Amino acid sequence: MAQKNYCISKETSKQPHNGSNPVNNVCKFFTAIPMQRSRPLQQAEPDLNSRILTAAQHLFARQGFEKTTTRQLAEKAGVAEGTLFRHFDNKKSILAAVVTQGWSEMLTDLLTELSEVASYKAVSKVMQKRMLHLHEHGDMMRVCFMEAQYHPELRERIETDVIGKMQSVTEAFIQTGIDRGVYRSLNPELVARIFLGMFMIAGFSQDTLTEARSPKEQKDMAELLADVFLHGILAPAC
Amino acid sequence: MAQKNYCISKETSKQPHNGSNPVNNVCKFFTAIPMQRSRPLQQAEPDLNSRILTAAQHLFARQGFEKTTTRQLAEKAGVAEGTLFRHFDNKKSILAAVVTQGWSEMLTDLLTELSEVASYKAVSKVMQKRMLHLHEHGDMMRVCFMEAQYHPELRERIETDVIGKMQSVTEAFIQTGIDRGVYRSLNPELVARIFLGMFMIAGFSQDTLTEARSPKEQKDMAELLADVFLHGILAPAC
Amino acid sequence: MAQKNYCISKETSKQPHNGSNPVNNVCKFFTAIPMQRSRPLQQAEPDLNSRILTAAQHLFARQGFEKTTTRQLAEKAGVAEGTLFRHFDNKKSILAAVVTQGWSEMLTDLLTELSEVASYKAVSKVMQKRMLHLHEHGDMMRVCFMEAQYHPELRERIETDVIGKMQSVTEAFIQTGIDRGVYRSLNPELVARIFLGMFMIAGFSQDTLTEARSPKEQKDMAELLADVFLHGILAPAC
Amino acid sequence: MAQKNYCISKETSKQPHNGSNPVNNVCKFFTAIPMQRSRPLQQAEPDLNSRILTAAQHLFARQGFEKTTTRQLAEKAGVAEGTLFRHFDNKKSILAAVVTQGWSEMLTDLLTELSEVASYKAVSKVMQKRMLHLHEHGDMMRVCFMEAQYHPELRERIETDVIGKMQSVTEAFIQTGIDRGVYRSLNPELVARIFLGMFMIAGFSQDTLTEARSPKEQKDMAELLADVFLHGILAPAC
DNA sequence: AATGAATGAGCGTTCATTCAT
DNA sequence: AATGAATGAACGCTCATTCAT
């Protein structure tokens, strides 16, 4: 799937001119995934639709999918219970919609920044910045991580459409960093996985297994995480 | 809670003699957490008790707490449904018991290895080894991570009794590494958090958001993770 | 309601000249039964109205009243769901309309034939012919028989307006047959009921409790039914 | 209300001695049809089981299957709603159980009497007697006729297990009557159908499309029906 | 006049929990 | 101590009906 022989090669110019940044090749990477009802009323009331999804994201993130009743969902969204089922075929496809929608923005942001990064050493800056924005998508991410466990179709979709995309883009980026001699000669697939995993740590550290952290602490954590990662993969200077 | 001013100091001897290893001070750190029913019949049938918990761990990990019915639980444990409620006050306290039990071994193992580590540079070996053993506790950990989200009392307990313990032990370890000049002068609290977070990456990479990895891949990942972490925190050699 | 003293009297002429056929007296027997909404828009769109009724007859006959949703009804009729309620007060009054409409033709046909019957021995021909036309009204009849069970107002209306009419006309016819000595001296009320009941047998035999019969079989059944009935009531020839 | 015994005709001989009565060959004709849940608790509480079925028979007959809610069912049966689903897989299988159970007795009675009938001319006595007992099974029959319309699996079962049985036994009986020259030479299959259909007339006349008849009227109707049928099929005496 | 999105009461069904055995 | 039948609150979902457009 990904190139496997990764090895030494010096980075000559610190400035990866856009044309050579491998991330660009992978952009325009995913398309809308329709998962709502097939009846023609799909986009009829975008307002209600997104009110429902927002409510769902919030509740699912806090109580889990199973514990959230359609009654609660309707109330939080400010609609009648029956209305939910006019917009989505069933409760589960609300989950699916929550999960599918929202990644797009996150994904685009990350890839954009990666493609515009000034120097391979600046990868830590990207990481840092993205981490600090993580909580904007906190609910959605929590829903994804949690519920993907129990809903294989969902997991598959996330893996294919989101993780897979991120993984391959990051991998290409890392590979180039290695080729240029900036990064140590490590397995880029796994490094990419670690890169992405770092966001998990950040995410969980922020608000999952811990009381909500202060912004300062979040910033420190993000910085350190990015720094440790960068030092961890950087080729020895001397 | 933890010492804050961490700074430069050279490690003189590569051999941390046991007496000075800070981890030892924290050992014998946690005690059994009773969360079962108060009625006197508590420990009546230890056999049944653990059969139930094993079944629960398995089912909760695969289907989630909410989706697991007491009927399934009873069937898998080979007891009558009513029997569950002789041994536990209610379904939730089965979850609580699953979550509290099992950490002890994991925790002890980690701390033992940390306390016996030959050199601060060998921290990656500990990490690696622990990661490869992670899947032995996979079910329990999955249950913890997942369900802690939705059950604040549970989360608090895990944080206090498990994460907190690990955190402070690891922190002390890191601090000493820093003091000895082996590690870069970083915030030990956060570094400890990253250390622990690395296990999360490993755990999730192994079997959560991804198809089950081959042992070889798991080993590679564990190695790389440990390596990147070590490089990430090691003081520059030159 | 119906004449009660039925007894022996010889039929002198085999030709009941129209004027003396008792059926004629009862003709012009029933009037439109209004059961739709009182709002002035009642007859506004006769086209839609009958499209709805046709759809309803079809669906009610196949799925029953309760199982047929207004959505299906609207779709089959090619109108919007809301439109149904402009034309009828509620779902039940669609049933009422289906049930009341359509009898008229059936009734008229039967009575016409009965009034024109050449000889009392020819009743069986009438019966036969009517039976073969039964399936034209199959849907409506099925709806009536089935739903009348559960809707007393409906049943009452059908009894009064339809069965009652048929019953009394037939009864008069039978009475005359008896008076003329063509038929055995039986209770004409009950004979009339049997006469009508024979249609039920035919109807049910055709398509209810049995796979759809071939035309040939239907014809045979109709013939036999008519024949057995005629033999059953005919005065002994010798 | 109506005059009773109008008409005469003597049976001269034709005594079918039991051994030659063809009905006997078909007896022991049907077996229990299990349609309740497969879980082992099947016969656990026969009391509740039949209380539920009795309640269901009553309610389904009066309101129809769809209109009867499980709430009502439970209340009438004097059990909790959940209990229904401990005894039956779902609402529909309660219907199935109602339909399957109860025919057996009816069927046995009819066939027993048919097999013991003293003379082929006495067939009308059997018919009469059975008709008068019809209302004992009124609810069950009504449920069957009504709901069979809308539930093909049910219909098929009734056709095969009940109607089919009755039909073939009756047919054999009729055939023999014809062979002996007692009955006119008619299609025995269709005659059998008429024979059975007569019960339908009786059933519907008794309480379906008509207000409940008085016992006297019922008796008259049964007598007449049987008489008309007998005369209808009897070979001419002279 | 016709529409169809919105409604919410009420459906069939599940399942954690109780308790008589 | 163990059982499992009974319970009933609460679930996800349907659908006849309303009403703003």
PDB file of C-alpha atoms (C1' of nucleotides) in Angstrom, chain B residues 37 39 41-42 44-45 47-49 51-52 70 73-75 77-90 94, chain E residues 17-20, chain F residues 1-5:
ATOM      1  CA  ARG B  37     -23.138  -5.483  47.902  1.00  0.00           C
ATOM      2  CA  ARG B  39     -25.259  -7.883  52.422  1.00  0.00           C
ATOM      3  CA  LEU B  41     -23.489 -12.968  51.455  1.00  0.00           C
ATOM      4  CA  GLN B  42     -20.825 -11.007  49.656  1.00  0.00           C
ATOM      5  CA  ALA B  44     -20.257 -16.473  49.577  1.00  0.00           C
ATOM      6  CA  GLU B  45     -19.400 -18.081  46.245  1.00  0.00           C
ATOM      7  CA  ASP B  47     -16.263 -19.144  42.085  1.00  0.00           C
ATOM      8  CA  LEU B  48     -19.486 -17.747  40.769  1.00  0.00           C
ATOM      9  CA  ASN B  49     -18.305 -14.259  41.457  1.00  0.00           C
ATOM     10  CA  ARG B  51     -17.211 -16.420  36.552  1.00  0.00           C
ATOM     11  CA  ILE B  52     -19.591 -13.530  36.382  1.00  0.00           C
ATOM     12  CA  THR B  70     -28.199  -9.451  32.075  1.00  0.00           C
ATOM     13  CA  LEU B  73     -24.358 -12.153  31.187  1.00  0.00           C
ATOM     14  CA  ALA B  74     -26.058 -14.919  33.094  1.00  0.00           C
ATOM     15  CA  GLU B  75     -25.890 -17.298  30.191  1.00  0.00           C
ATOM     16  CA  ALA B  77     -21.438 -17.041  33.224  1.00  0.00           C
ATOM     17  CA  GLY B  78     -23.509 -20.181  33.382  1.00  0.00           C
ATOM     18  CA  VAL B  79     -25.767 -18.985  36.158  1.00  0.00           C
ATOM     19  CA  ALA B  80     -29.377 -17.986  36.431  1.00  0.00           C
ATOM     20  CA  GLU B  81     -30.251 -14.381  35.851  1.00  0.00           C
ATOM     21  CA  GLY B  82     -31.412 -13.963  39.403  1.00  0.00           C
ATOM     22  CA  THR B  83     -28.082 -15.155  40.685  1.00  0.00           C
ATOM     23  CA  LEU B  84     -26.355 -12.106  39.308  1.00  0.00           C
ATOM     24  CA  PHE B  85     -28.286 -10.018  41.752  1.00  0.00           C
ATOM     25  CA  ARG B  86     -27.304 -12.170  44.677  1.00  0.00           C
ATOM     26  CA  HIS B  87     -23.696 -11.341  43.934  1.00  0.00           C
ATOM     27  CA  PHE B  88     -24.000  -7.763  42.825  1.00  0.00           C
ATOM     28  CA  ASP B  89     -26.437  -5.066  43.727  1.00  0.00           C
ATOM     29  CA  ASN B  90     -27.211  -4.269  40.154  1.00  0.00           C
ATOM     30  CA  ILE B  94     -20.804  -5.553  37.887  1.00  0.00           C
TER      31      ILE B  94
ATOM     32  C1'  DT E  17     -34.843  -6.309  38.815  1.00  0.00           C
ATOM     33  C1'  DT E  18     -37.847  -8.863  42.319  1.00  0.00           C
ATOM     34  C1'  DC E  19     -39.378 -12.729  44.831  1.00  0.00           C
ATOM     35  C1'  DA E  20     -41.795 -17.156  45.621  1.00  0.00           C
TER      36       DA E  20
ATOM     37  C1'  DA F   1     -27.953 -20.198  47.914  1.00  0.00           C
ATOM     38  C1'  DA F   2     -29.845 -20.482  43.500  1.00  0.00           C
ATOM     39  C1'  DT F   3     -33.494 -20.213  40.420  1.00  0.00           C
ATOM     40  C1'  DG F   4     -36.281 -18.289  36.598  1.00  0.00           C
ATOM     41  C1'  DA F   5     -41.134 -16.569  35.911  1.00  0.00           C
TER      42       DA F   5
END
